[in-house]
Amino acid sequence: MTCLGELVAGVAQDHNRLLHLTNHHLTPLKQEMVALPQVNSPESPETEIAADIPKRLTALESSTERVHQIVRSLQNVSRTDEATSETIDIHEPIESTLLVLQHRLNAANDQSAIKQSINIVRDYATIPPVECFPGPLNQVFITLIANAIDAIEAADRERARKNTSKGANQETSQAHKITISTQTFTDTFDVQWVKIAVTDTGTGIPEDYQQRVFNAFFTNKPIGTGVSLSNSYVIVTEKHNGRLTFSTTPN
């Protein structure tokens, strides 16, 4: 519930920013529309006011389309129709997840250690439509990508701590990225699989945590924060007959 609250708060922040941008353009646009008849009268030559209106309309259109995309993506990732399987483009729920988590991928806020945006690298293959349960699978993508962001933030906090202990006055952030790759392959039993990998430039998983990563209720974060991987493990292995694995290099 805490993680859901954080997600909704982040989406609300995105909405407020876009609505503020919309209002920023509406007021002068209204004034310009009132002034326009005089500007275009025979006695008055065309000025910059008339040229400014299409630009503001384009900005308004862009803002409202962005709000629409965020709402649509939030609806997609919050689906609860667990019993319904569908055949979908597997990249669509990934993109919806990225859009909903955009507030965490952008430059740092007051609660984040990150000083710059996280770069998303898409390495998508051509994947045929996949039969799956979209609702639960959306939960998996949110969990994996949110944990990747957490790991990157932890890496920056650790770097800042080390610099402070050394008395160094250095920039504590580095260029961070999350790579999402998709591919298909056929196993020895001639069964075709889809592989989705999420790779981050974060802290890695310490050795003493590695045997417990998928255990129910296990977390290396403060109580009430972070997203457990145990539910994702059940969704992938039991609901989709797949595999959820990891490889890591600590630090």
Tab-separated table of C-alpha atoms in Angstrom:
chain	number	residue	atom	x	y	z
A	1	MET	CA	0.000	0.000	0.000
A	2	THR	CA	2.891	2.335	0.739
A	3	CYS	CA	4.397	1.684	-2.695
A	4	LEU	CA	1.006	2.258	-4.327
A	5	GLY	CA	0.736	5.568	-2.496
A	6	GLU	CA	4.169	6.611	-3.728
A	7	LEU	CA	3.243	5.653	-7.289
A	8	VAL	CA	-0.019	7.622	-7.202
A	9	ALA	CA	1.758	10.619	-5.640
A	10	GLY	CA	4.325	10.576	-8.426
A	11	VAL	CA	1.660	10.402	-11.130
A	12	ALA	CA	-0.235	13.244	-9.436
A	13	GLN	CA	2.962	15.308	-9.492
A	14	ASP	CA	3.279	14.708	-13.240
A	15	HIS	CA	-0.353	15.753	-13.736
A	16	ASN	CA	0.073	18.927	-11.710
A	17	ARG	CA	3.160	19.883	-13.702
A	18	LEU	CA	1.353	19.367	-17.019
A	19	LEU	CA	-1.761	21.213	-15.865
A	20	HIS	CA	0.410	24.108	-14.653
A	21	LEU	CA	2.018	24.194	-18.086
A	22	THR	CA	-1.430	24.227	-19.680
A	23	ASN	CA	-2.561	27.149	-17.527
A	24	HIS	CA	0.711	28.926	-18.277
A	25	HIS	CA	-0.241	28.982	-21.960
A	26	LEU	CA	-4.004	29.540	-21.581
A	27	THR	CA	-3.903	32.974	-19.941
A	28	PRO	CA	-1.713	34.735	-22.547
A	29	LEU	CA	-3.509	32.833	-25.307
A	30	LYS	CA	-6.818	34.282	-24.135
A	31	GLN	CA	-5.324	37.775	-24.117
A	32	GLU	CA	-3.853	37.287	-27.576
A	33	MET	CA	-7.183	36.046	-28.970
A	34	VAL	CA	-8.861	39.220	-27.688
A	35	ALA	CA	-6.143	41.386	-29.256
A	36	LEU	CA	-6.130	39.472	-32.545
A	37	PRO	CA	-9.021	41.310	-34.316
A	38	GLN	CA	-7.236	44.621	-33.835
A	39	VAL	CA	-3.914	43.140	-34.940
A	40	ASN	CA	-5.405	41.814	-38.157
A	41	SER	CA	-7.403	44.928	-38.962
A	42	PRO	CA	-6.452	46.854	-42.108
A	43	GLU	CA	-5.051	49.659	-39.987
A	44	SER	CA	-2.649	47.382	-38.085
A	45	PRO	CA	0.086	45.150	-39.564
A	46	GLU	CA	0.454	41.545	-38.377
A	47	THR	CA	2.651	41.286	-35.288
A	48	GLU	CA	4.291	38.613	-33.200
A	49	ILE	CA	1.027	38.027	-31.340
A	50	ALA	CA	-0.554	36.237	-34.273
A	51	ALA	CA	2.582	34.157	-34.828
A	52	ASP	CA	2.666	33.176	-31.133
A	53	ILE	CA	-0.820	31.649	-31.050
A	54	PRO	CA	-0.057	28.465	-33.074
A	55	LYS	CA	2.970	27.798	-30.853
A	56	ARG	CA	0.880	28.026	-27.702
A	57	LEU	CA	-1.840	25.825	-29.193
A	58	THR	CA	0.784	23.203	-30.061
A	59	ALA	CA	2.131	23.315	-26.497
A	60	LEU	CA	-1.395	22.915	-25.106
A	61	GLU	CA	-2.070	19.995	-27.409
A	62	SER	CA	1.181	18.334	-26.322
A	63	SER	CA	0.386	18.784	-22.614
A	64	THR	CA	-3.132	17.385	-22.864
A	65	GLU	CA	-1.936	14.426	-24.932
A	66	ARG	CA	0.707	13.705	-22.277
A	67	VAL	CA	-1.947	13.721	-19.537
A	68	HIS	CA	-4.046	11.357	-21.640
A	69	GLN	CA	-1.083	8.997	-22.084
A	70	ILE	CA	-0.325	8.943	-18.360
A	71	VAL	CA	-3.959	8.202	-17.462
A	72	ARG	CA	-4.158	5.454	-20.075
A	73	SER	CA	-0.880	3.928	-18.858
A	74	LEU	CA	-2.018	4.071	-15.231
A	75	GLN	CA	-5.193	2.249	-16.231
A	76	ASN	CA	-3.126	-0.407	-18.005
A	77	VAL	CA	-0.717	-1.080	-15.135
A	78	SER	CA	-3.511	-1.143	-12.532
A	79	ARG	CA	-5.562	-3.806	-14.280
A	80	THR	CA	-6.958	-6.434	-11.924
A	81	ASP	CA	-8.447	-8.885	-14.442
A	82	GLU	CA	-6.118	-11.672	-13.287
A	83	ALA	CA	-8.302	-14.474	-14.647
A	84	THR	CA	-8.348	-13.123	-18.196
A	85	SER	CA	-5.580	-14.092	-20.587
A	86	GLU	CA	-4.978	-12.056	-23.726
A	87	THR	CA	-2.646	-12.065	-26.682
A	88	ILE	CA	-0.726	-8.783	-26.643
A	89	ASP	CA	2.357	-6.964	-27.853
A	90	ILE	CA	4.662	-7.545	-24.869
A	91	HIS	CA	6.295	-4.153	-25.317
A	92	GLU	CA	3.064	-2.242	-24.615
A	93	PRO	CA	2.916	-2.969	-20.846
A	94	ILE	CA	6.642	-2.199	-20.575
A	95	GLU	CA	6.106	1.216	-22.152
A	96	SER	CA	3.074	1.860	-19.939
A	97	THR	CA	5.192	1.076	-16.887
A	98	LEU	CA	7.958	3.437	-17.992
A	99	LEU	CA	5.464	6.243	-18.499
A	100	VAL	CA	3.881	5.744	-15.062
A	101	LEU	CA	7.338	5.690	-13.430
A	102	GLN	CA	8.554	8.723	-15.396
A	103	HIS	CA	8.539	10.913	-12.287
A	104	ARG	CA	11.211	8.631	-10.784
A	105	LEU	CA	13.261	8.456	-13.975
A	106	ASN	CA	13.492	12.232	-14.354
A	107	ALA	CA	16.027	14.418	-12.588
A	108	ALA	CA	16.256	14.166	-8.805
A	109	ASN	CA	13.597	15.366	-6.430
A	110	ASP	CA	14.161	16.253	-2.797
A	111	GLN	CA	13.939	12.632	-1.650
A	112	SER	CA	16.286	11.206	-4.274
A	113	ALA	CA	20.054	10.897	-4.313
A	114	ILE	CA	20.136	11.024	-8.107
A	115	LYS	CA	21.352	14.292	-9.625
A	116	GLN	CA	20.302	13.596	-13.179
A	117	SER	CA	17.797	11.628	-15.202
A	118	ILE	CA	18.129	7.884	-15.640
A	119	ASN	CA	18.608	6.991	-19.289
A	120	ILE	CA	16.340	4.216	-20.573
A	121	VAL	CA	17.912	2.027	-23.255
A	122	ARG	CA	15.439	-0.052	-25.236
A	123	ASP	CA	16.870	-3.120	-26.935
A	124	TYR	CA	13.667	-4.571	-28.326
A	125	ALA	CA	13.544	-7.475	-30.736
A	126	THR	CA	10.628	-8.196	-33.048
A	127	ILE	CA	8.409	-10.291	-30.774
A	128	PRO	CA	5.267	-12.093	-31.976
A	129	PRO	CA	2.095	-11.510	-29.918
A	130	VAL	CA	2.312	-13.229	-26.526
A	131	GLU	CA	-0.528	-14.925	-24.666
A	132	CYS	CA	-0.379	-13.828	-21.031
A	133	PHE	CA	-2.255	-12.310	-18.107
A	134	PRO	CA	-1.623	-8.576	-18.685
A	135	GLY	CA	-2.720	-7.384	-15.232
A	136	PRO	CA	-0.328	-9.521	-13.172
A	137	LEU	CA	2.433	-9.095	-15.763
A	138	ASN	CA	2.157	-5.314	-15.383
A	139	GLN	CA	2.822	-5.794	-11.667
A	140	VAL	CA	6.023	-7.671	-12.529
A	141	PHE	CA	7.301	-4.901	-14.816
A	142	ILE	CA	6.573	-2.217	-12.223
A	143	THR	CA	8.378	-4.254	-9.551
A	144	LEU	CA	11.477	-4.941	-11.675
A	145	ILE	CA	11.870	-1.398	-12.992
A	146	ALA	CA	11.099	0.220	-9.614
A	147	ASN	CA	13.723	-2.014	-7.976
A	148	ALA	CA	16.223	-1.033	-10.670
A	149	ILE	CA	15.598	2.642	-9.848
A	150	ASP	CA	15.982	1.870	-6.125
A	151	ALA	CA	19.339	0.188	-6.798
A	152	ILE	CA	20.590	3.198	-8.753
A	153	GLU	CA	19.522	5.581	-5.992
A	154	ALA	CA	21.279	3.347	-3.439
A	155	ALA	CA	24.462	3.462	-5.529
A	156	ASP	CA	24.428	7.269	-5.524
A	157	ARG	CA	23.791	7.410	-1.781
A	158	GLU	CA	26.717	5.056	-1.134
A	159	ARG	CA	28.976	7.104	-3.394
A	160	ALA	CA	27.956	10.291	-1.573
A	161	ARG	CA	28.643	8.638	1.810
A	162	LYS	CA	32.127	7.547	0.747
A	163	ASN	CA	32.953	10.988	-0.604
A	164	THR	CA	31.760	12.582	2.633
A	165	SER	CA	33.842	10.212	4.766
A	166	LYS	CA	36.908	11.065	2.678
A	167	GLY	CA	36.179	14.759	2.920
A	168	ALA	CA	35.891	14.883	-0.853
A	169	ASN	CA	33.839	17.610	-2.433
A	170	GLN	CA	32.916	15.797	-5.618
A	171	GLU	CA	29.841	15.330	-7.731
A	172	THR	CA	28.128	12.270	-6.299
A	173	SER	CA	26.170	11.182	-9.347
A	174	GLN	CA	27.190	9.365	-12.477
A	175	ALA	CA	25.502	8.621	-15.782
A	176	HIS	CA	22.919	5.963	-14.938
A	177	LYS	CA	20.919	3.776	-17.239
A	178	ILE	CA	18.376	0.988	-17.206
A	179	THR	CA	18.477	-1.320	-20.208
A	180	ILE	CA	15.356	-3.262	-21.133
A	181	SER	CA	15.885	-5.958	-23.735
A	182	THR	CA	13.550	-8.484	-25.300
A	183	GLN	CA	14.268	-11.506	-27.460
A	184	THR	CA	12.844	-14.859	-28.492
A	185	PHE	CA	14.607	-18.194	-28.367
A	186	THR	CA	13.756	-21.868	-28.809
A	187	ASP	CA	14.776	-24.428	-26.189
A	188	THR	CA	15.933	-28.014	-26.704
A	189	PHE	CA	12.314	-29.215	-26.676
A	190	ASP	CA	11.484	-26.908	-29.595
A	191	VAL	CA	9.415	-24.610	-27.356
A	192	GLN	CA	9.590	-20.914	-28.170
A	193	TRP	CA	10.177	-18.508	-25.296
A	194	VAL	CA	10.206	-14.754	-24.832
A	195	LYS	CA	13.006	-13.364	-22.653
A	196	ILE	CA	12.711	-9.938	-21.036
A	197	ALA	CA	15.749	-8.569	-19.199
A	198	VAL	CA	15.997	-5.468	-17.007
A	199	THR	CA	19.590	-4.370	-16.321
A	200	ASP	CA	20.604	-1.437	-14.137
A	201	THR	CA	23.802	0.387	-13.159
A	202	GLY	CA	22.957	0.183	-9.467
A	203	THR	CA	24.506	-1.505	-6.453
A	204	GLY	CA	24.133	-5.141	-7.440
A	205	ILE	CA	22.837	-7.762	-4.994
A	206	PRO	CA	25.096	-8.568	-2.006
A	207	GLU	CA	26.051	-12.230	-1.726
A	208	ASP	CA	24.280	-12.780	1.600
A	209	TYR	CA	20.973	-11.596	0.040
A	210	GLN	CA	21.123	-13.690	-3.104
A	211	GLN	CA	19.537	-16.848	-1.674
A	212	ARG	CA	16.605	-14.838	-0.255
A	213	VAL	CA	15.778	-12.493	-3.117
A	214	PHE	CA	12.522	-14.279	-4.026
A	215	ASN	CA	11.478	-15.186	-0.464
A	216	ALA	CA	8.124	-13.874	0.719
A	217	PHE	CA	8.416	-10.676	2.800
A	218	PHE	CA	12.187	-10.417	2.266
A	219	THR	CA	13.466	-6.892	1.670
A	220	ASN	CA	16.747	-5.094	2.251
A	221	LYS	CA	14.913	-1.768	2.521
A	222	PRO	CA	13.227	-0.087	5.493
A	223	ILE	CA	9.826	-1.534	6.429
A	224	GLY	CA	7.056	0.042	4.386
A	225	THR	CA	9.281	0.876	1.414
A	226	GLY	CA	10.476	-1.025	-1.628
A	227	VAL	CA	8.665	-3.684	-3.643
A	228	SER	CA	9.111	-7.378	-2.885
A	229	LEU	CA	10.135	-9.720	-5.708
A	230	SER	CA	8.341	-12.739	-4.221
A	231	ASN	CA	4.990	-11.885	-5.822
A	232	SER	CA	6.674	-11.354	-9.193
A	233	TYR	CA	8.304	-14.764	-8.850
A	234	VAL	CA	4.913	-16.420	-8.314
A	235	ILE	CA	3.332	-14.544	-11.243
A	236	VAL	CA	6.103	-15.528	-13.651
A	237	THR	CA	6.690	-19.128	-12.534
A	238	GLU	CA	3.208	-20.296	-11.554
A	239	LYS	CA	0.843	-18.118	-13.568
A	240	HIS	CA	2.920	-18.059	-16.760
A	241	ASN	CA	5.001	-21.257	-16.407
A	242	GLY	CA	8.121	-19.162	-16.908
A	243	ARG	CA	11.363	-18.480	-15.066
A	244	LEU	CA	12.486	-15.441	-13.109
A	245	THR	CA	16.220	-15.376	-12.525
A	246	PHE	CA	18.972	-12.849	-11.905
A	247	SER	CA	22.690	-12.398	-12.356
A	248	THR	CA	24.580	-9.750	-10.428
A	249	THR	CA	27.916	-8.156	-9.842
A	250	PRO	CA	28.000	-6.635	-6.330
A	251	ASN	CA	28.870	-2.930	-6.277
